[in-house]
Amino acid sequence: ETGVTQTPRHLVMGMTNKKSLKCEQHLGHNAMYWYKQSAKKPLELMFVYNFKEQTENNSVPSRFSPECPNSSHLFLHLHTLQPEDSALYLCASSQAEAGSHTGELFFGEGSRLTVL
Amino acid sequence: AQTVTQSQPEMSVQEAETVTLSCTYDTSESDYYLFWYKQPPSRQMILVIRQEAYKQQNATENRFSVNFQKAAKSFSLKISDSQLGDAAMYFCAYKQGAQKLVFGQGTRLTINP
């Protein structure tokens, strides 16, 4: 496989469930990102990991918990979500973030989350 | 804080015609990067074209070109000879130094056969 792969593509969960989104990149990148894409809103950056270290948490509620075990894998653990958390969650990767000025991100296809 | 504004939520164009998508941004910086990303339905978002602010020449990638007006803080995308595969959401984005990409709200482009 090449590129950035996200699983599952679709997820429906209740507010009391615990689930996880997974992202894997095969590009040799060192920075990985979680974005939230809601209808009629700009993409919202949630978390950034650079060389497995979290470098940004954009005031994301604690019901979203990221995990980056290595530079190729990124998880988003979900628990006690709210209906307003329903959105498309996009994973992206890039070359090492520090000093990177090109701005090119490589995105996965996203995980469509519905919270009932 | 930098902001990126795409004033056209939706646009449509006839196949083979030319369409221009608008983008304006707000910044006090002089050195930065601007981007157009394309997100086809149920497919990955990909980079279409990139412009460095210090370059006066407008970037071009095959049928895609930009009109970069630095003083006006405007960065429009022109798609020539539109094809059905160009149908997608298009996002304008800004990046300055090591700061994160800032995206606009997106423009949904429809290609009419």
mmCIF file of C-alpha atoms in Angstrom, chain A residues 4 9 33 35 37 40-43 45 48 56 88 90 97 99-105 107-109, chain B residues 4 33 35 37 39 42-47 50 89 91 95-101 103-106:
data_model
loop_
_atom_site.group_PDB
_atom_site.id
_atom_site.type_symbol
_atom_site.label_atom_id
_atom_site.label_comp_id
_atom_site.label_asym_id
_atom_site.label_seq_id
_atom_site.Cartn_x
_atom_site.Cartn_y
_atom_site.Cartn_z
ATOM 1 C CA VAL A 4 -2.220 7.498 3.814
ATOM 2 C CA ARG A 9 -14.143 4.611 6.564
ATOM 3 C CA TYR A 33 -2.105 15.319 11.806
ATOM 4 C CA TYR A 35 -8.252 17.318 11.164
ATOM 5 C CA GLN A 37 -14.096 18.486 8.644
ATOM 6 C CA LYS A 40 -19.804 24.418 5.790
ATOM 7 C CA LYS A 41 -16.845 24.994 8.112
ATOM 8 C CA PRO A 42 -13.121 25.256 7.400
ATOM 9 C CA LEU A 43 -10.965 22.283 8.238
ATOM 10 C CA LEU A 45 -6.699 21.174 12.994
ATOM 11 C CA VAL A 48 -0.090 17.417 15.369
ATOM 12 C CA GLU A 56 -0.055 20.791 19.022
ATOM 13 C CA LEU A 88 -15.354 13.602 8.680
ATOM 14 C CA LEU A 90 -9.061 13.411 8.205
ATOM 15 C CA GLU A 97 7.099 19.660 10.548
ATOM 16 C CA GLY A 99 11.410 23.911 9.467
ATOM 17 C CA SER A 100 9.041 22.637 6.811
ATOM 18 C CA HIS A 101 7.841 25.526 4.706
ATOM 19 C CA THR A 102 6.351 23.728 1.766
ATOM 20 C CA GLY A 103 3.050 23.041 3.489
ATOM 21 C CA GLU A 104 2.202 20.018 1.394
ATOM 22 C CA LEU A 105 0.067 17.597 3.315
ATOM 23 C CA PHE A 107 -4.351 13.195 3.283
ATOM 24 C CA GLY A 108 -6.213 9.968 3.864
ATOM 25 C CA GLU A 109 -9.749 9.473 2.602
ATOM 26 C CA VAL B 4 -8.626 32.641 4.505
ATOM 27 C CA TYR B 33 2.879 30.211 0.923
ATOM 28 C CA PHE B 35 -2.122 26.589 -1.814
ATOM 29 C CA TYR B 37 -6.210 21.689 -2.471
ATOM 30 C CA GLN B 39 -11.094 17.064 -2.467
ATOM 31 C CA SER B 42 -15.184 10.287 -1.182
ATOM 32 C CA ARG B 43 -11.558 10.594 -2.213
ATOM 33 C CA GLN B 44 -8.392 11.973 -0.758
ATOM 34 C CA MET B 45 -7.619 15.656 -0.672
ATOM 35 C CA ILE B 46 -4.650 16.434 -2.877
ATOM 36 C CA LEU B 47 -2.489 19.464 -3.546
ATOM 37 C CA ARG B 50 1.391 26.087 -4.665
ATOM 38 C CA MET B 89 -14.398 20.693 -3.225
ATOM 39 C CA PHE B 91 -9.831 24.587 -0.578
ATOM 40 C CA LYS B 95 0.986 28.917 5.516
ATOM 41 C CA GLN B 96 3.573 31.235 7.046
ATOM 42 C CA GLY B 97 6.884 29.878 8.304
ATOM 43 C CA ALA B 98 6.509 26.972 10.676
ATOM 44 C CA GLN B 99 2.890 27.813 11.424
ATOM 45 C CA LYS B 100 0.123 25.480 10.470
ATOM 46 C CA LEU B 101 -1.907 25.557 7.318
ATOM 47 C CA PHE B 103 -7.824 26.613 5.240
ATOM 48 C CA GLY B 104 -10.744 28.463 3.743
ATOM 49 C CA GLN B 105 -14.309 27.178 3.886
ATOM 50 C CA GLY B 106 -14.118 25.538 0.474
#
